[in-house]
Every structure is written in C-alpha cells, then in structure tokens.
XYZ file of C-alpha atoms in Angstrom:
559
model
C -18.931 -17.251 -8.370
C -19.724 -19.735 -10.964
C -20.049 -18.275 -14.403
C -23.249 -18.566 -16.502
C -23.212 -21.298 -19.063
C -21.462 -20.257 -22.335
C -23.537 -22.796 -24.417
C -20.324 -23.981 -26.059
C -19.300 -27.575 -26.696
C -15.592 -28.107 -27.465
C -15.013 -30.928 -29.834
C -11.689 -32.304 -30.658
C -9.956 -35.280 -32.368
C -6.711 -36.688 -31.001
C -4.139 -39.285 -31.201
C -1.048 -39.333 -29.013
C -1.132 -35.737 -27.968
C 0.020 -36.186 -24.357
C 2.567 -33.589 -25.068
C 0.113 -30.865 -26.019
C -3.257 -31.667 -24.763
C -2.746 -30.035 -21.353
C -1.696 -26.578 -22.685
C -4.967 -26.739 -25.012
C -7.456 -27.760 -22.465
C -6.011 -25.415 -19.972
C -6.553 -22.426 -22.223
C -10.326 -23.160 -22.919
C -11.809 -25.325 -20.221
C -13.031 -22.376 -18.297
C -14.992 -21.076 -21.162
C -16.769 -24.157 -22.498
C -19.558 -26.119 -21.005
C -18.432 -29.610 -22.090
C -15.505 -31.153 -23.735
C -15.901 -33.968 -26.181
C -12.728 -35.773 -27.169
C -12.718 -38.310 -30.223
C -9.497 -40.586 -29.762
C -8.431 -42.493 -32.846
C -5.878 -44.742 -31.052
C -3.755 -43.092 -28.609
C -1.041 -45.317 -26.962
C 0.255 -42.432 -24.547
C -1.568 -40.656 -21.711
C -3.910 -38.667 -23.973
C -7.031 -40.146 -22.682
C -6.099 -39.843 -18.962
C -5.234 -36.142 -19.546
C -8.494 -35.572 -21.250
C -10.423 -37.274 -18.343
C -8.718 -35.152 -15.798
C -10.352 -32.132 -17.518
C -13.717 -33.714 -17.273
C -13.803 -34.568 -20.914
C -16.151 -37.127 -22.495
C -13.941 -39.506 -24.469
C -15.025 -41.383 -27.538
C -12.581 -43.979 -28.768
C -12.875 -44.977 -32.462
C -10.497 -46.640 -34.927
C -8.704 -44.312 -37.387
C -10.096 -44.913 -40.811
C -8.111 -42.156 -42.807
C -11.006 -39.807 -42.759
C -10.838 -36.479 -40.599
C -14.403 -35.361 -41.359
C -15.663 -38.805 -40.088
C -13.666 -38.354 -37.001
C -15.077 -34.870 -36.397
C -18.748 -35.822 -36.983
C -18.341 -38.527 -34.585
C -17.799 -36.006 -31.788
C -20.807 -33.693 -33.101
C -23.289 -36.341 -32.421
C -22.518 -36.371 -28.732
C -22.492 -32.484 -28.311
C -25.379 -31.150 -26.273
C -24.885 -27.282 -26.348
C -25.915 -24.677 -28.904
C -22.374 -23.947 -30.214
C -19.522 -26.241 -31.476
C -16.068 -24.920 -31.125
C -13.580 -27.141 -32.667
C -9.712 -27.051 -31.953
C -6.653 -29.095 -32.353
C -4.476 -30.359 -29.490
C -1.412 -28.296 -30.846
C -3.417 -24.924 -30.388
C -4.555 -22.688 -27.523
C -7.053 -20.125 -26.983
C -5.486 -16.707 -26.446
C -5.871 -15.833 -22.748
C -7.097 -12.502 -23.544
C -9.821 -13.513 -25.733
C -12.102 -15.579 -23.596
C -14.391 -12.838 -23.057
C -14.940 -12.059 -26.728
C -15.540 -15.829 -27.258
C -18.309 -15.755 -24.822
C -19.679 -12.507 -26.289
C -19.791 -14.128 -29.608
C -21.832 -17.204 -28.168
C -24.513 -14.706 -27.159
C -25.211 -13.743 -30.654
C -27.536 -16.365 -31.883
C -28.334 -14.500 -34.969
C -25.159 -15.811 -36.475
C -24.533 -19.369 -37.771
C -20.836 -19.229 -37.124
C -17.814 -17.129 -36.407
C -14.322 -16.951 -37.953
C -11.492 -17.014 -35.432
C -8.104 -15.677 -36.168
C -5.684 -18.570 -36.181
C -2.007 -17.648 -35.726
C 0.424 -20.005 -37.010
C 3.773 -19.838 -35.004
C 7.129 -20.622 -36.258
C 8.046 -22.427 -33.057
C 6.419 -24.162 -30.175
C 5.539 -21.433 -27.720
C 2.977 -18.353 -27.641
C 5.890 -15.940 -27.456
C 7.434 -17.069 -30.746
C 7.060 -15.107 -34.057
C 3.795 -15.568 -36.085
C 4.393 -16.683 -39.544
C 0.757 -16.274 -40.862
C -2.707 -15.442 -39.751
C -5.716 -17.278 -41.145
C -9.336 -16.376 -40.483
C -11.017 -19.812 -40.154
C -14.631 -20.861 -39.343
C -14.000 -22.555 -35.852
C -17.185 -22.015 -33.945
C -20.799 -22.814 -35.473
C -24.222 -23.644 -34.433
C -25.023 -27.184 -33.483
C -27.582 -28.459 -36.002
C -28.156 -32.196 -37.213
C -27.596 -31.096 -40.825
C -24.173 -29.348 -40.163
C -21.553 -32.077 -40.661
C -17.918 -31.807 -41.687
C -16.877 -32.550 -45.288
C -13.482 -33.896 -46.611
C -11.160 -36.673 -45.883
C -8.277 -34.180 -45.019
C -8.519 -30.314 -44.167
C -12.173 -31.145 -43.413
C -14.574 -28.109 -43.699
C -17.773 -27.039 -42.203
C -18.796 -24.104 -44.208
C -19.836 -25.931 -47.211
C -22.389 -27.841 -45.051
C -23.689 -24.693 -43.483
C -24.117 -22.530 -46.558
C -25.737 -25.645 -48.473
C -28.610 -26.022 -45.992
C -28.646 -22.314 -45.108
C -27.666 -20.167 -48.037
C -28.592 -16.853 -46.212
C -26.658 -17.806 -43.147
C -24.663 -14.921 -41.473
C -21.110 -15.707 -40.660
C -19.123 -13.249 -38.616
C -15.324 -12.418 -38.556
C -14.173 -12.021 -34.902
C -10.966 -10.886 -33.416
C -10.632 -14.073 -31.119
C -7.212 -15.565 -31.525
C -6.094 -19.265 -31.612
C -2.454 -20.096 -31.466
C -1.422 -22.883 -33.586
C 2.064 -24.840 -33.291
C 1.439 -27.786 -35.381
C 3.473 -26.854 -38.329
C 6.639 -25.530 -36.481
C 9.775 -27.240 -37.869
C 10.324 -29.882 -35.204
C 6.689 -31.067 -35.201
C 6.369 -31.389 -39.022
C 9.244 -33.646 -38.924
C 8.214 -35.778 -35.969
C 4.623 -36.255 -37.037
C 5.625 -36.572 -40.709
C 2.362 -34.474 -41.563
C 3.393 -33.721 -45.206
C 3.670 -37.538 -46.065
C 0.347 -38.143 -44.452
C -1.518 -35.096 -46.098
C -0.272 -36.128 -49.489
C -1.515 -39.724 -49.252
C -4.892 -38.539 -47.883
C -5.123 -35.681 -50.616
C -4.410 -38.290 -53.256
C -7.283 -40.348 -52.324
C -9.429 -37.276 -52.092
C -8.540 -36.442 -55.679
C -9.031 -39.874 -57.133
C -12.630 -39.457 -55.689
C -13.193 -35.836 -56.621
C -10.613 -34.961 -59.184
C -12.262 -31.565 -59.905
C -12.415 -30.304 -56.510
C -10.660 -27.083 -55.903
C -10.012 -27.334 -52.370
C -8.104 -30.577 -52.678
C -6.052 -29.038 -55.485
C -5.431 -26.027 -53.296
C -4.176 -28.059 -50.338
C -2.106 -30.356 -52.617
C -0.440 -27.354 -53.869
C 0.424 -26.332 -50.384
C 2.012 -29.730 -49.551
C 3.908 -29.559 -52.851
C 5.283 -26.219 -51.866
C 6.355 -27.439 -48.261
C 8.237 -30.211 -50.249
C 9.893 -27.523 -52.735
C 8.134 -29.205 -55.527
C 7.116 -25.884 -57.248
C 6.263 -27.262 -60.655
C 3.615 -29.569 -59.246
C 2.468 -27.043 -56.956
C 1.682 -24.852 -60.021
C -0.256 -27.506 -61.727
C -2.511 -27.839 -58.852
C -2.986 -24.253 -58.328
C -4.042 -23.903 -61.885
C -6.556 -26.655 -61.438
C -7.871 -24.883 -58.180
C -8.315 -21.583 -60.133
C -10.050 -23.285 -63.058
C -12.578 -25.001 -60.594
C -13.103 -22.588 -57.719
C -15.559 -20.042 -57.362
C -13.909 -16.547 -57.209
C -15.910 -15.810 -54.103
C -14.397 -18.891 -52.086
C -12.532 -17.639 -48.952
C -8.992 -18.932 -50.096
C -9.192 -17.682 -53.869
C -6.781 -14.788 -53.108
C -4.275 -17.108 -51.785
C -4.076 -18.864 -55.293
C -2.457 -15.860 -56.694
C -0.038 -15.435 -53.800
C 1.111 -18.922 -53.793
C 1.342 -19.055 -57.664
C 3.570 -15.859 -57.579
C 5.772 -17.700 -54.801
C 6.192 -20.858 -56.997
C 7.160 -18.710 -60.072
C 9.569 -16.789 -57.899
C 11.162 -19.837 -56.602
C 11.603 -21.028 -60.167
C 13.329 -17.886 -61.219
C 10.325 -16.616 -63.337
C 10.333 -13.174 -61.969
C 8.309 -11.406 -64.953
C 5.664 -14.042 -64.473
C 5.349 -13.664 -60.880
C 4.903 -10.101 -61.084
C 2.245 -10.424 -63.556
C 0.433 -12.855 -61.280
C 0.547 -10.446 -58.440
C -0.830 -7.766 -60.840
C -3.715 -9.855 -61.823
C -4.495 -10.828 -58.303
C -4.593 -7.148 -57.260
C -7.366 -6.461 -59.991
C -9.497 -8.735 -57.904
C -8.125 -7.984 -54.473
C -6.532 -4.573 -54.442
C -6.506 -4.169 -50.661
C -4.735 -7.584 -50.301
C -1.374 -6.106 -48.840
C 0.468 -9.413 -49.355
C 0.506 -9.285 -52.881
C 1.869 -5.624 -52.808
C 4.596 -6.831 -50.451
C 5.464 -10.023 -52.378
C 5.661 -7.854 -55.816
C 8.344 -5.727 -53.886
C 10.255 -8.860 -52.937
C 10.078 -10.019 -56.484
C 11.397 -6.673 -57.913
C 14.037 -6.493 -55.220
C 15.270 -9.787 -55.997
C 15.414 -8.752 -59.775
C 17.312 -5.611 -59.122
C 14.451 -3.674 -60.042
C 14.726 -0.912 -57.425
C 12.326 1.691 -58.610
C 9.532 -0.944 -58.996
C 10.241 -2.577 -55.719
C 10.227 0.834 -53.751
C 6.697 1.569 -55.303
C 5.337 -1.874 -54.153
C 6.726 -1.665 -50.791
C 5.543 1.846 -50.251
C 2.031 0.754 -51.362
C 2.234 -2.280 -48.774
C 3.310 0.146 -45.931
C 0.683 2.621 -46.820
C -2.167 0.054 -46.800
C -0.778 -1.611 -43.652
C -2.089 -5.161 -42.529
C -4.439 -6.808 -44.792
C -8.065 -6.802 -43.699
C -9.073 -9.502 -41.434
C -10.871 -11.667 -44.035
C -7.564 -12.356 -45.673
C -4.985 -15.162 -44.882
C -2.037 -12.961 -44.364
C 1.711 -13.286 -43.512
C 2.665 -11.375 -40.280
C 4.652 -8.229 -41.258
C 3.375 -7.703 -44.751
C 2.411 -4.063 -44.814
C 4.386 -3.465 -41.525
C 7.729 -4.649 -40.398
C 8.645 -7.110 -43.361
C 7.781 -4.283 -45.886
C 9.713 -1.654 -43.926
C 12.620 -3.884 -43.883
C 12.529 -4.507 -47.552
C 12.741 -0.709 -48.044
C 15.723 -0.692 -45.833
C 17.458 -3.351 -47.960
C 16.665 -1.484 -51.017
C 17.728 1.858 -49.956
C 21.142 0.106 -48.825
C 21.526 -1.435 -52.168
C 21.213 1.775 -54.085
C 23.592 3.444 -51.359
C 21.046 5.868 -49.600
C 22.310 5.138 -46.034
C 20.179 7.733 -44.435
C 16.885 6.231 -45.909
C 18.169 2.684 -45.117
C 18.596 3.678 -41.338
C 15.229 5.239 -41.315
C 13.497 1.990 -42.699
C 15.458 -0.268 -40.596
C 14.419 1.907 -37.554
C 10.699 1.617 -38.667
C 10.948 -2.004 -38.933
C 12.231 -2.291 -35.428
C 9.622 0.209 -34.175
C 6.997 -2.123 -35.673
C 8.803 -5.540 -34.441
C 11.370 -5.018 -31.895
C 12.352 -8.598 -32.024
C 13.344 -8.443 -35.754
C 16.926 -9.557 -35.333
C 17.919 -9.084 -39.001
C 16.738 -5.455 -38.888
C 18.774 -4.786 -35.687
C 21.881 -6.184 -37.249
C 21.611 -4.366 -40.460
C 20.947 -1.192 -38.574
C 23.862 -1.560 -36.343
C 26.315 -2.275 -39.220
C 25.122 0.471 -41.397
C 25.564 3.119 -38.588
C 29.155 1.585 -37.970
C 30.076 1.807 -41.451
C 28.917 5.467 -41.308
C 30.923 6.274 -38.275
C 27.754 6.714 -36.090
C 28.587 4.211 -33.577
C 28.173 6.653 -30.722
C 24.682 7.196 -31.841
C 23.536 3.517 -31.929
C 22.834 3.315 -28.027
C 20.310 6.475 -28.153
C 18.824 5.311 -31.385
C 18.037 2.016 -30.069
C 16.813 3.403 -26.689
C 14.350 5.564 -28.661
C 13.222 2.764 -30.996
C 13.052 -0.409 -28.649
C 11.280 -0.073 -25.531
C 12.942 -2.297 -23.145
C 10.608 -3.633 -20.676
C 12.508 -6.185 -18.527
C 16.200 -6.575 -17.721
C 16.231 -9.753 -19.750
C 15.361 -7.747 -22.776
C 18.023 -5.194 -22.101
C 20.610 -7.967 -21.280
C 19.656 -9.729 -24.715
C 19.924 -6.362 -26.600
C 23.381 -5.677 -24.955
C 24.663 -9.067 -25.989
C 23.877 -8.255 -29.539
C 25.587 -5.012 -29.304
C 28.758 -6.762 -27.732
C 28.796 -9.268 -30.556
C 28.969 -6.326 -33.061
C 31.907 -4.873 -30.852
C 29.586 -1.751 -29.951
C 30.896 -2.120 -26.288
C 29.833 1.497 -25.345
C 26.307 0.955 -26.536
C 26.096 -2.226 -24.732
C 27.385 -0.543 -21.649
C 24.405 2.078 -22.039
C 21.944 -0.564 -22.460
C 23.237 -2.719 -19.481
C 23.043 0.355 -17.141
C 19.564 0.682 -18.146
C 19.040 -2.915 -17.156
C 20.724 -2.498 -13.847
C 18.172 0.207 -12.976
C 15.581 -2.464 -13.481
C 17.281 -5.264 -11.811
C 20.653 -5.449 -9.857
C 21.373 -9.078 -10.883
C 24.909 -10.412 -10.365
C 24.747 -11.753 -14.131
C 23.996 -8.325 -15.411
C 26.600 -6.591 -13.340
C 29.368 -9.125 -14.624
C 28.414 -8.448 -18.091
C 28.429 -4.839 -17.495
C 31.902 -4.944 -16.050
C 33.119 -6.958 -18.952
C 31.622 -4.557 -21.536
C 33.141 -1.600 -19.816
C 36.667 -3.127 -19.931
C 36.320 -4.045 -23.547
C 35.083 -0.520 -24.346
C 38.106 0.955 -22.467
C 40.367 -1.229 -24.150
C 38.837 -0.400 -27.749
C 38.799 3.477 -26.869
C 42.466 3.287 -25.838
C 43.496 1.630 -29.130
C 41.631 4.344 -31.022
C 43.137 7.418 -29.051
C 45.022 10.029 -30.845
C 48.307 8.762 -29.190
C 47.759 5.273 -30.180
C 46.972 6.250 -33.879
C 50.006 8.547 -34.004
C 52.290 5.530 -32.929
C 50.893 3.304 -35.757
C 51.176 6.173 -38.552
C 49.347 4.512 -41.372
C 49.968 5.871 -44.688
C 47.254 7.753 -46.599
C 44.925 5.504 -48.643
C 46.149 5.071 -52.145
C 44.638 3.022 -54.904
C 46.728 1.302 -57.601
C 45.461 1.923 -61.026
C 46.645 -1.751 -61.854
C 45.315 -4.062 -59.336
C 46.972 -7.530 -58.973
C 45.413 -10.566 -60.639
C 42.390 -12.152 -59.056
C 43.002 -14.889 -56.573
C 41.404 -17.866 -58.152
C 38.617 -19.617 -55.953
C 40.220 -22.999 -56.378
C 43.114 -22.154 -54.105
C 43.030 -24.295 -50.833
C 42.709 -23.167 -47.245
C 46.531 -22.999 -46.706
C 46.702 -20.419 -49.677
C 43.838 -18.554 -48.231
C 45.580 -18.315 -44.755
C 48.836 -17.212 -46.423
C 46.827 -14.525 -48.436
C 45.254 -13.421 -45.191
C 48.516 -12.865 -43.384
C 50.062 -11.197 -46.536
C 47.248 -8.584 -46.628
C 47.385 -8.043 -42.877
C 51.303 -7.411 -43.063
C 50.641 -4.886 -46.105
C 48.096 -3.025 -44.236
C 50.098 -2.793 -40.804
C 53.090 -1.620 -42.863
C 51.159 1.281 -43.740
C 50.111 0.355 -47.298
C 46.543 0.710 -46.808
C 45.713 1.380 -50.473
C 47.316 -1.897 -51.543
C 45.629 -3.796 -48.730
C 42.236 -2.507 -49.962
C 42.969 -3.524 -53.362
C 43.845 -7.048 -52.105
C 40.645 -7.345 -50.251
C 38.650 -6.108 -53.206
C 40.025 -8.940 -55.320
C 39.102 -11.403 -52.534
C 35.354 -10.384 -52.676
C 34.994 -9.158 -56.420
C 33.540 -12.699 -57.474
C 31.069 -12.588 -54.740
C 27.322 -11.722 -55.294
C 26.205 -8.335 -54.609
C 22.868 -9.681 -53.148
C 22.968 -9.226 -49.336
C 22.685 -12.438 -47.433
C 23.860 -15.048 -50.247
C 26.231 -17.514 -48.984
C 29.769 -16.572 -50.116
C 32.128 -19.457 -51.570
C 35.813 -20.073 -51.081
C 37.761 -17.074 -49.801
C 34.559 -15.338 -48.298
C 35.609 -16.370 -44.720
C 39.168 -14.906 -45.169
C 37.581 -11.554 -46.570
C 35.079 -11.560 -43.671
C 37.739 -11.692 -40.939
C 39.844 -9.125 -42.761
C 37.172 -6.596 -43.840
C 35.651 -6.804 -40.351
C 38.811 -5.936 -38.704
C 39.582 -3.101 -41.342
C 36.155 -1.576 -40.926
C 36.913 -0.936 -37.317
C 39.895 1.160 -38.427
C 37.765 3.050 -40.933
C 39.874 1.902 -43.876
C 36.868 1.920 -46.312
C 35.739 5.294 -45.430
C 39.147 6.674 -45.987
C 39.076 5.184 -49.698
C 35.780 6.463 -50.845
C 37.349 7.078 -54.373
C 37.820 3.471 -54.863
C 35.936 2.347 -57.963
C 34.410 -0.526 -56.066
C 33.957 1.433 -52.845
C 29.931 0.558 -52.889
C 30.591 -3.178 -53.108
C 33.137 -3.011 -50.309
C 30.767 -0.916 -48.003
C 27.966 -3.385 -48.720
C 30.522 -6.421 -47.742
C 31.219 -4.754 -44.502
C 27.656 -4.687 -43.509
C 27.025 -8.337 -44.355
C 30.432 -9.618 -42.949
C 29.399 -10.177 -39.131
C 26.811 -12.749 -40.305
C 29.743 -14.702 -42.070
C 31.886 -14.273 -38.831
C 29.240 -16.376 -37.007
C 30.054 -19.048 -39.394
C 33.759 -19.361 -38.467
C-alpha cells in the first residue's frame, strides 16, 4: 500500500559523492516526497546515482559559497517541509516514523534533529559527539540559508518570524564526514579555513565565524589561535545562542592542551554558572583535575557528571559524558589512589554502560589479575556484558586470551558454542583449553615445589639506576641478568632491579614510556603471572610497581 504524502522535500548539495550518496538516499527516499540534488561539478557517478533515486538534479558551478548552493535547491522545492542532509549522512532506520510525525505538526517552523558524529565510516562505530541541529523547516520564500560556510537557516527564520516555534526531536542522523580518513581525503580543514577567512574579512565581528574558525584551529592543534577566536565569539555572541555553552567547553579544552589546568577549571566553573545542567563541563572538569593529580576534586566532578547523566537534548554533547566516560574516569582515579575495589566497581560500571569500551575492559582484566582474582574474571564479564552473538563472544574471548586469561576465554567460548557451533569457534576453544591446561600445570603445587623460589627480600641499598642512554644490547643484557636473578630464587633482588628500570617513568597511566620501558614490560608482565609483586607488598615502591603491571600489556602490543 502506498504511504500518504509526507510533505517533505529533501534538498542536498553534492560534489563527487558517488561513494556515499547511495547510502544516504537509501536511508531516506521512502520518507520524502521529492529529492532535489544541487551538484557543483561532480566528475564521478554522483549524478547518475541521484537520478536512479528519482532526484531532480540541478547543476551549477561552485562559487565558494555553501549558502548560495543550498538556496539554489530551495527554489525548486514544492512541498511544505525542507529536510536538508549531506551525502556523508544517513537517517536512522528506526526514526522514519518519528520524522513523518514531525511533518504533521504544522504549528512548528522547524525541527532540530540529533546529528551523531561517528569516529568511523559505518553506523555501528562509536559516536564521538551528538549535536542538535535545525535540519527540517517550513518552505517559505523568505527562509533562505546564510553563511559562506557552515551555512545556517535559523537566523533567517527568527528574523522573519520572531515568535516561531522550533521543536527538538529525537530523530537521529548519522554523520561520517569527519571520520579520520575522510578528513584527510577531502582536506576539509584547509577548505574550511580558507572560506572562514573570507567570511571574517566580510563580517569580522560575526561570532559564528569566530566559533567555527576556533573549531578548525583546534583540529590543527593550534590552541593559541583557537583561544583568540573563542574570545571573539564570546564577546560578540548572544548568550542565548544555541552554541554558547560550547564556547566554555572548547576554551577549557584548549587551556588544558596548553597545560593551563587552573585556568581551564575556572572556565568550566564559569560555564556551569550559566549552564549548571551541562554534564560535559562537569566531566571535563573531572578530566582536568585528574590530569593534575587533584584526586578529591576530580572525584567530586566525575560523581556530579554521573549523577546528572547525559546532557539534555538541547546541548551539543560528547557521547559518554555523564555515563561510561565519567565512570571510566572514576575507575582511573580509584586505581591511581590504590583503591582496587572501587576501581573494579567503576570499570565494571563503564562496561555496563558501554560494553564495547575496550580500554575499560583491559583495565578491569589487569586489575583483577593483579589482585589474584583471575578465576572471577569470566563470571564478572558474563554478568556485565550481555553477549548477543557468537561473534561478540569470540571477540571477547580473543581479548581474554591476549591477557593470558585462558580459563576465562574458555568459559566465554563455550557460551559462544551454545549460540553457534562454528568450526572456527571450536578451533579457538580447543586452543584456549590447551593453553589453560599448560598454564595450570605450570602453576600446580608440584611444579612450584620443583622451582622453590626464595622468599621475597628487599635490599635496603638498591643498585644504581640504569641510565636511559644505554643502547638496545645493554637492555637485552640487563633483561637476561634479571631473569637469571629471578630464576635463581633471588626474587627480592629481581624486584629491585625491575624497580630501577621503571623508576624514571611517568606515574600517569597510558603515557608512552621511553628507553628501557619495553624491557620492563616484558619482565613485569611475566613476573606478574608468578605473583612476584603481591609477595613483596612491603616494597617502598609497591604501588608504582602494581600500576606498572596494569599498564604493561599495552606496551607489550608495541613489541
């Protein structure tokens, strides 16, 4: 049965979008009544793809003005509503009905849709940010786009209809245009900067131009210039403008990147005076405090973010602020201060909120291993992560195997076998069982009795630090010497030697370690399996060593 008319005209501008256009139009063609494509000079199959979907194609030369190109399409639209999208976007499959419902509400002049910006080029990739943007509005002669770049329609609507009602909807559009490879291929930053410079020459006090230039400067890691444009945007923008809250967040981010933590915190506090429910500022303040080692203030900020939850829909927000990212921040904080129980709690919470968060999973596994809770890892993960397919189970088992948690991997793979008896899963299961058997036999009482390691002892006068300028051959010799020391039963001496390898390293998790770090990574990873560190809890640098063990598998992957 043919659906009733929706009253929606889809208007787009494109150039050489053959790689993306089919995905975009496939997502929306059944919802709209007409498709109008303005092509600004494609040399690929873009136009033929558009016509295959029944689009009206308007070919015009590109004159460096996005608003002009958008408006060329509006003049040909025939239906009451204008929906505008880009070719690197798609309408969420589950939101078509809500979009149609919006189109029936003629009392509104426009609708904000939720634009999810993905970090990769498919709909299943993680979402970096969510921006509520005015993407559907009433077709009227006076409603025309403004702006050479980052063209806007809202100013035109509110200028001609000051009392216009605009509604924030839940309709999602997925955007892939600023995923890493696409930015490089299109060189969007260079293009955007050139157009914004022209726009600022014509309108030097326009706050939106300054805001967008600041964003481009941040993409280029030019934080000093970004701060200048953010200051100009703050000076000239109406505090009621839709992006004003972002000026505080971006300013704080720039200051943090420049190492000005105290100033960054103050900017967050100033922003929260105007936007107390903007969760992103609470989360960012937690990140700043944590980076500065201010654990009490960081905990307070992260807890406030988790308590508030995701920011309300009218804010531009980062996915995870107030949920899994804030929980992960609390896990990092608790791990740094040595509260392993609370660290496990918050890493688990982060995984409950975002099962695909690999870093939280890695940290949870490592901290449980370092607390001799390896036998509990499988049950905790099965309670935390609801595996829906054998592919998900296989992926989790692979991660567990990387961490040498073979028994846990076996449990997960047996769960996968119940879903799908694939030959590939069975082969991986057999391998993990064999590795688990081998590991368990090495750790049996008989095997341990044969080795007879000496009790851990700590020398009150540790040897001199190994200087970081030693070459790779020296590092290899040192590694073998420490291994020989350990296997001769001198565990305390071995521990001291390891300590002197890592003592110059940063205490911050995730910081790339110089020089001898790779040697320390190999040794400490192996020694953690024998519980050497747990046996030497009285060592003065015990906390540093424990932390090193947790981050070492990451360095192993760099070998």
